[in-house]
């Protein structure tokens, strides 16, 4: 009897909670979803320079042709399956909590928030640096108060757009994607007449020291040695491939 009373008392509350999340869900269109996933995974044809310098033209092309089937496809299929099973905005946090418990789930969410906060903090700074260079000055020459206000204003504007909800974020992302990718599309069309296929098969140089000198310190340096086999610096080569083709699981937060 007590169990029946408990079910009667808790059922209306559960029904209200479920209807709150399913009555008018915010939806993304296919294009907006694709753009958001694209920004989480790659973000554009920049950032692949390390792979080219560490492995040469041929192995860089082969890496970007093979790696999606070795890693990205599996991650995307996993995200589709788990996202359809756990229809929650928490995405991977819900998956981890289901598998390992609430403590590990909380840690996953906390570390994800830290990673997102620290990563997103660089973009207002980069935007301001690009803007002042177009104007013809350096950001270091700006008044500190002016710089702080511009950076804070950019961060507040982006936070407000996120607060407005998924549809607004999706539309803004599509617009920004078109704006950011248009120069590359123009360069591809203009440069396509000057393509030299023989350069696609250029092999890496065998001189490891020269390879390391051509990479940034934060890429080729560090605790682990810069091992080379076949003229390829495998650690920065694979790290950069993984960085460019990872994070399809971020789409789990958009279900």
mmCIF file of C-alpha atoms in Angstrom:
data_model
loop_
_atom_site.group_PDB
_atom_site.id
_atom_site.type_symbol
_atom_site.label_atom_id
_atom_site.label_comp_id
_atom_site.label_asym_id
_atom_site.label_seq_id
_atom_site.Cartn_x
_atom_site.Cartn_y
_atom_site.Cartn_z
ATOM 1 C CA UNK A 1 0.000 0.000 0.000
ATOM 2 C CA UNK A 2 2.785 2.416 0.918
ATOM 3 C CA UNK A 3 4.488 1.746 -2.443
ATOM 4 C CA UNK A 4 1.246 2.486 -4.305
ATOM 5 C CA UNK A 5 0.796 5.752 -2.377
ATOM 6 C CA UNK A 6 4.399 6.670 -3.149
ATOM 7 C CA UNK A 7 3.887 6.082 -6.866
ATOM 8 C CA UNK A 8 0.714 8.183 -6.868
ATOM 9 C CA UNK A 9 2.453 11.036 -5.063
ATOM 10 C CA UNK A 10 5.587 11.044 -7.245
ATOM 11 C CA UNK A 11 3.984 10.410 -10.625
ATOM 12 C CA UNK A 12 2.605 13.947 -11.213
ATOM 13 C CA UNK A 13 6.003 15.501 -10.411
ATOM 14 C CA UNK A 14 7.834 13.160 -12.800
ATOM 15 C CA UNK A 15 5.246 13.880 -15.477
ATOM 16 C CA UNK A 16 5.794 17.625 -15.100
ATOM 17 C CA UNK A 17 9.585 17.217 -15.330
ATOM 18 C CA UNK A 18 9.332 15.095 -18.474
ATOM 19 C CA UNK A 19 6.901 17.503 -20.162
ATOM 20 C CA UNK A 20 9.198 20.409 -19.281
ATOM 21 C CA UNK A 21 11.979 18.914 -21.391
ATOM 22 C CA UNK A 22 9.978 17.398 -24.253
ATOM 23 C CA UNK A 23 7.026 19.721 -24.861
ATOM 24 C CA UNK A 24 8.881 22.431 -26.813
ATOM 25 C CA UNK A 25 12.455 21.271 -27.347
ATOM 26 C CA UNK A 26 14.866 23.604 -29.103
ATOM 27 C CA UNK A 27 15.962 22.123 -32.400
ATOM 28 C CA UNK A 28 18.895 22.627 -34.723
ATOM 29 C CA UNK A 29 18.707 22.269 -38.462
ATOM 30 C CA UNK A 30 20.999 19.891 -40.306
ATOM 31 C CA UNK A 31 23.286 22.680 -41.569
ATOM 32 C CA UNK A 32 23.596 24.328 -38.146
ATOM 33 C CA UNK A 33 24.357 20.970 -36.507
ATOM 34 C CA UNK A 34 26.988 20.181 -39.144
ATOM 35 C CA UNK A 35 28.648 23.572 -38.646
ATOM 36 C CA UNK A 36 28.737 23.198 -34.850
ATOM 37 C CA UNK A 37 30.257 19.721 -35.157
ATOM 38 C CA UNK A 38 32.720 21.075 -37.711
ATOM 39 C CA UNK A 39 33.855 23.810 -35.309
ATOM 40 C CA UNK A 40 34.229 21.325 -32.461
ATOM 41 C CA UNK A 41 36.273 18.944 -34.595
ATOM 42 C CA UNK A 42 38.406 21.111 -36.870
ATOM 43 C CA UNK A 43 37.240 24.688 -37.314
ATOM 44 C CA UNK A 44 38.908 25.273 -40.652
ATOM 45 C CA UNK A 45 41.905 24.502 -42.846
ATOM 46 C CA UNK A 46 44.352 25.930 -40.346
ATOM 47 C CA UNK A 47 46.340 23.957 -37.830
ATOM 48 C CA UNK A 48 47.502 21.226 -40.208
ATOM 49 C CA UNK A 49 50.900 22.828 -40.801
ATOM 50 C CA UNK A 50 52.520 20.736 -38.071
ATOM 51 C CA UNK A 51 51.490 17.507 -39.793
ATOM 52 C CA UNK A 52 52.983 18.671 -43.086
ATOM 53 C CA UNK A 53 56.250 19.788 -41.492
ATOM 54 C CA UNK A 54 56.565 16.639 -39.370
ATOM 55 C CA UNK A 55 55.692 14.115 -42.082
ATOM 56 C CA UNK A 56 56.003 15.739 -45.479
ATOM 57 C CA UNK A 57 53.325 16.292 -48.104
ATOM 58 C CA UNK A 58 52.613 12.659 -49.021
ATOM 59 C CA UNK A 59 52.231 11.303 -45.500
ATOM 60 C CA UNK A 60 50.194 14.341 -44.453
ATOM 61 C CA UNK A 61 47.718 13.688 -47.275
ATOM 62 C CA UNK A 62 47.631 9.972 -46.474
ATOM 63 C CA UNK A 63 47.112 10.763 -42.785
ATOM 64 C CA UNK A 64 44.100 12.970 -43.451
ATOM 65 C CA UNK A 65 42.660 10.369 -45.824
ATOM 66 C CA UNK A 66 43.136 7.348 -43.535
ATOM 67 C CA UNK A 67 42.721 8.781 -40.029
ATOM 68 C CA UNK A 68 38.993 9.615 -40.453
ATOM 69 C CA UNK A 69 38.268 5.922 -41.089
ATOM 70 C CA UNK A 70 40.570 4.700 -38.311
ATOM 71 C CA UNK A 71 39.344 7.111 -35.610
ATOM 72 C CA UNK A 72 36.779 9.734 -36.605
ATOM 73 C CA UNK A 73 34.185 7.376 -38.075
ATOM 74 C CA UNK A 74 34.226 5.179 -34.966
ATOM 75 C CA UNK A 75 33.878 8.196 -32.689
ATOM 76 C CA UNK A 76 31.014 9.611 -34.757
ATOM 77 C CA UNK A 77 29.148 6.278 -34.715
ATOM 78 C CA UNK A 78 29.679 5.975 -30.956
ATOM 79 C CA UNK A 79 28.306 9.507 -30.495
ATOM 80 C CA UNK A 80 25.257 8.751 -32.640
ATOM 81 C CA UNK A 81 24.483 5.576 -30.691
ATOM 82 C CA UNK A 82 25.000 7.007 -27.202
ATOM 83 C CA UNK A 83 23.358 10.317 -28.107
ATOM 84 C CA UNK A 84 20.231 8.470 -29.243
ATOM 85 C CA UNK A 85 20.272 6.359 -26.069
ATOM 86 C CA UNK A 86 20.856 9.210 -23.602
ATOM 87 C CA UNK A 87 18.806 12.151 -24.858
ATOM 88 C CA UNK A 88 20.407 14.685 -22.510
ATOM 89 C CA UNK A 89 22.180 17.989 -23.002
ATOM 90 C CA UNK A 90 25.012 16.788 -20.747
ATOM 91 C CA UNK A 91 26.277 14.524 -23.530
ATOM 92 C CA UNK A 92 29.413 12.645 -22.558
ATOM 93 C CA UNK A 93 28.927 13.435 -18.882
ATOM 94 C CA UNK A 94 25.757 11.313 -18.864
ATOM 95 C CA UNK A 95 27.604 8.483 -20.624
ATOM 96 C CA UNK A 96 30.457 8.536 -18.119
ATOM 97 C CA UNK A 97 28.083 8.737 -15.142
ATOM 98 C CA UNK A 98 26.103 5.747 -16.415
ATOM 99 C CA UNK A 99 29.284 3.710 -16.836
ATOM 100 C CA UNK A 100 31.356 4.738 -13.801
ATOM 101 C CA UNK A 101 29.014 6.444 -11.347
ATOM 102 C CA UNK A 102 28.156 10.016 -10.314
ATOM 103 C CA UNK A 103 31.603 10.807 -8.886
ATOM 104 C CA UNK A 104 33.444 10.124 -12.124
ATOM 105 C CA UNK A 105 30.616 11.766 -14.080
ATOM 106 C CA UNK A 106 31.018 14.939 -12.014
ATOM 107 C CA UNK A 107 34.775 14.903 -12.592
ATOM 108 C CA UNK A 108 34.221 14.488 -16.338
ATOM 109 C CA UNK A 109 31.883 17.468 -16.415
ATOM 110 C CA UNK A 110 34.185 19.598 -14.271
ATOM 111 C CA UNK A 111 37.267 18.866 -16.369
ATOM 112 C CA UNK A 112 35.268 19.481 -19.535
ATOM 113 C CA UNK A 113 34.166 22.859 -18.181
ATOM 114 C CA UNK A 114 37.751 23.772 -17.254
ATOM 115 C CA UNK A 115 39.000 22.749 -20.708
ATOM 116 C CA UNK A 116 36.246 24.748 -22.420
ATOM 117 C CA UNK A 117 36.778 27.847 -20.291
ATOM 118 C CA UNK A 118 40.545 27.913 -20.812
ATOM 119 C CA UNK A 119 40.306 27.102 -24.521
ATOM 120 C CA UNK A 120 37.582 29.651 -25.284
ATOM 121 C CA UNK A 121 39.460 32.359 -23.399
ATOM 122 C CA UNK A 122 42.028 32.617 -26.212
ATOM 123 C CA UNK A 123 39.550 33.464 -28.973
ATOM 124 C CA UNK A 124 38.641 37.030 -27.903
ATOM 125 C CA UNK A 125 42.383 37.711 -27.614
ATOM 126 C CA UNK A 126 43.065 36.312 -31.099
ATOM 127 C CA UNK A 127 40.130 38.258 -32.543
ATOM 128 C CA UNK A 128 41.407 41.499 -31.027
ATOM 129 C CA UNK A 129 44.960 40.842 -32.260
ATOM 130 C CA UNK A 130 43.701 40.245 -35.808
ATOM 131 C CA UNK A 131 41.474 43.318 -35.669
ATOM 132 C CA UNK A 132 44.156 45.750 -34.518
ATOM 133 C CA UNK A 133 46.597 44.395 -37.134
ATOM 134 C CA UNK A 134 44.053 45.171 -39.840
ATOM 135 C CA UNK A 135 43.749 48.664 -38.409
ATOM 136 C CA UNK A 136 47.540 48.984 -38.550
ATOM 137 C CA UNK A 137 48.663 48.853 -34.927
ATOM 138 C CA UNK A 138 49.659 46.308 -32.280
ATOM 139 C CA UNK A 139 47.470 45.134 -29.408
ATOM 140 C CA UNK A 140 50.392 45.618 -27.018
ATOM 141 C CA UNK A 141 50.264 49.336 -27.797
ATOM 142 C CA UNK A 142 46.635 49.669 -26.728
ATOM 143 C CA UNK A 143 45.559 51.276 -23.504
ATOM 144 C CA UNK A 144 45.148 48.459 -20.909
ATOM 145 C CA UNK A 145 41.696 49.699 -19.913
ATOM 146 C CA UNK A 146 40.543 49.831 -23.547
ATOM 147 C CA UNK A 147 41.944 46.360 -24.171
ATOM 148 C CA UNK A 148 40.192 44.966 -21.088
ATOM 149 C CA UNK A 149 36.861 46.529 -22.096
ATOM 150 C CA UNK A 150 37.070 45.163 -25.649
ATOM 151 C CA UNK A 151 37.969 41.658 -24.483
ATOM 152 C CA UNK A 152 35.294 41.681 -21.773
ATOM 153 C CA UNK A 153 32.692 43.030 -24.183
ATOM 154 C CA UNK A 154 33.458 40.281 -26.710
ATOM 155 C CA UNK A 155 33.209 37.591 -24.036
ATOM 156 C CA UNK A 156 29.916 39.001 -22.704
ATOM 157 C CA UNK A 157 28.455 39.185 -26.217
ATOM 158 C CA UNK A 158 29.349 35.557 -26.936
ATOM 159 C CA UNK A 159 27.985 34.471 -23.553
ATOM 160 C CA UNK A 160 24.717 36.308 -24.302
ATOM 161 C CA UNK A 161 24.406 34.537 -27.664
ATOM 162 C CA UNK A 162 24.852 31.177 -25.913
ATOM 163 C CA UNK A 163 22.301 32.174 -23.293
ATOM 164 C CA UNK A 164 19.718 32.852 -26.021
ATOM 165 C CA UNK A 165 19.669 29.144 -26.850
ATOM 166 C CA UNK A 166 20.592 26.613 -29.518
ATOM 167 C CA UNK A 167 18.652 28.094 -32.475
ATOM 168 C CA UNK A 168 20.426 31.445 -32.123
ATOM 169 C CA UNK A 169 23.812 29.756 -31.659
ATOM 170 C CA UNK A 170 23.179 27.621 -34.750
ATOM 171 C CA UNK A 171 22.281 30.585 -36.961
ATOM 172 C CA UNK A 172 25.236 32.633 -35.719
ATOM 173 C CA UNK A 173 27.592 29.685 -36.267
ATOM 174 C CA UNK A 174 26.451 29.267 -39.868
ATOM 175 C CA UNK A 175 26.971 32.975 -40.534
ATOM 176 C CA UNK A 176 30.409 33.023 -38.902
ATOM 177 C CA UNK A 177 31.389 29.854 -40.777
ATOM 178 C CA UNK A 178 30.492 31.399 -44.132
ATOM 179 C CA UNK A 179 32.416 34.555 -43.248
ATOM 180 C CA UNK A 180 35.489 32.702 -41.951
ATOM 181 C CA UNK A 181 35.645 30.109 -44.745
ATOM 182 C CA UNK A 182 35.007 32.465 -47.674
ATOM 183 C CA UNK A 183 38.676 33.551 -48.023
ATOM 184 C CA UNK A 184 39.778 29.910 -48.155
ATOM 185 C CA UNK A 185 37.133 29.063 -50.745
ATOM 186 C CA UNK A 186 38.283 31.987 -52.888
ATOM 187 C CA UNK A 187 41.935 30.917 -52.550
ATOM 188 C CA UNK A 188 41.032 27.338 -53.537
ATOM 189 C CA UNK A 189 39.247 28.553 -56.670
ATOM 190 C CA UNK A 190 42.044 30.935 -57.627
ATOM 191 C CA UNK A 191 44.861 28.530 -56.744
ATOM 192 C CA UNK A 192 43.326 25.458 -58.378
ATOM 193 C CA UNK A 193 44.797 26.536 -61.729
ATOM 194 C CA UNK A 194 48.293 26.473 -60.242
ATOM 195 C CA UNK A 195 48.163 23.023 -58.615
ATOM 196 C CA UNK A 196 51.257 20.901 -59.161
ATOM 197 C CA UNK A 197 50.346 17.245 -58.412
ATOM 198 C CA UNK A 198 54.007 16.250 -58.282
ATOM 199 C CA UNK A 199 54.332 18.129 -54.988
ATOM 200 C CA UNK A 200 51.740 15.825 -53.391
ATOM 201 C CA UNK A 201 54.307 13.017 -53.400
ATOM 202 C CA UNK A 202 57.093 14.940 -51.687
ATOM 203 C CA UNK A 203 58.707 12.754 -49.021
ATOM 204 C CA UNK A 204 59.871 14.022 -45.605
ATOM 205 C CA UNK A 205 63.481 14.995 -45.085
ATOM 206 C CA UNK A 206 65.656 12.501 -43.230
ATOM 207 C CA UNK A 207 67.498 15.089 -41.100
ATOM 208 C CA UNK A 208 65.703 14.904 -37.720
ATOM 209 C CA UNK A 209 67.441 17.965 -36.311
ATOM 210 C CA UNK A 210 66.335 20.042 -39.271
ATOM 211 C CA UNK A 211 62.786 18.779 -38.818
ATOM 212 C CA UNK A 212 62.774 19.744 -35.140
ATOM 213 C CA UNK A 213 64.117 23.202 -35.970
ATOM 214 C CA UNK A 214 61.165 23.708 -38.313
ATOM 215 C CA UNK A 215 58.597 23.014 -35.593
ATOM 216 C CA UNK A 216 57.475 25.142 -32.678
ATOM 217 C CA UNK A 217 58.991 24.428 -29.269
ATOM 218 C CA UNK A 218 55.618 23.464 -27.785
ATOM 219 C CA UNK A 219 55.134 20.896 -30.579
ATOM 220 C CA UNK A 220 58.547 19.274 -30.931
ATOM 221 C CA UNK A 221 59.912 19.928 -27.471
ATOM 222 C CA UNK A 222 58.882 18.511 -24.133
ATOM 223 C CA UNK A 223 59.803 15.596 -21.915
ATOM 224 C CA UNK A 224 59.567 12.824 -24.540
ATOM 225 C CA UNK A 225 62.308 12.497 -27.154
ATOM 226 C CA UNK A 226 61.662 13.488 -30.751
ATOM 227 C CA UNK A 227 61.809 10.004 -32.237
ATOM 228 C CA UNK A 228 61.924 9.795 -36.025
ATOM 229 C CA UNK A 229 61.374 6.797 -38.262
ATOM 230 C CA UNK A 230 61.395 7.030 -42.026
ATOM 231 C CA UNK A 231 61.951 10.769 -41.801
ATOM 232 C CA UNK A 232 58.680 11.333 -39.896
ATOM 233 C CA UNK A 233 58.500 12.855 -36.438
ATOM 234 C CA UNK A 234 55.702 10.576 -35.307
ATOM 235 C CA UNK A 235 54.696 12.287 -32.051
ATOM 236 C CA UNK A 236 53.828 15.729 -33.489
ATOM 237 C CA UNK A 237 52.593 14.084 -36.696
ATOM 238 C CA UNK A 238 50.034 11.852 -34.950
ATOM 239 C CA UNK A 239 49.182 14.426 -32.272
ATOM 240 C CA UNK A 240 48.247 16.995 -34.909
ATOM 241 C CA UNK A 241 46.207 14.478 -36.910
ATOM 242 C CA UNK A 242 44.338 13.479 -33.761
ATOM 243 C CA UNK A 243 43.767 17.119 -32.770
ATOM 244 C CA UNK A 244 42.302 17.955 -36.192
ATOM 245 C CA UNK A 245 40.049 14.884 -36.435
ATOM 246 C CA UNK A 246 38.885 14.407 -32.838
ATOM 247 C CA UNK A 247 35.920 15.651 -30.716
ATOM 248 C CA UNK A 248 32.945 14.295 -32.630
ATOM 249 C CA UNK A 249 31.631 13.340 -29.185
ATOM 250 C CA UNK A 250 30.896 17.041 -28.580
ATOM 251 C CA UNK A 251 27.819 16.542 -30.758
ATOM 252 C CA UNK A 252 26.355 14.476 -27.904
ATOM 253 C CA UNK A 253 25.490 17.703 -26.092
ATOM 254 C CA UNK A 254 23.266 18.822 -28.996
ATOM 255 C CA UNK A 255 20.782 15.933 -29.000
#
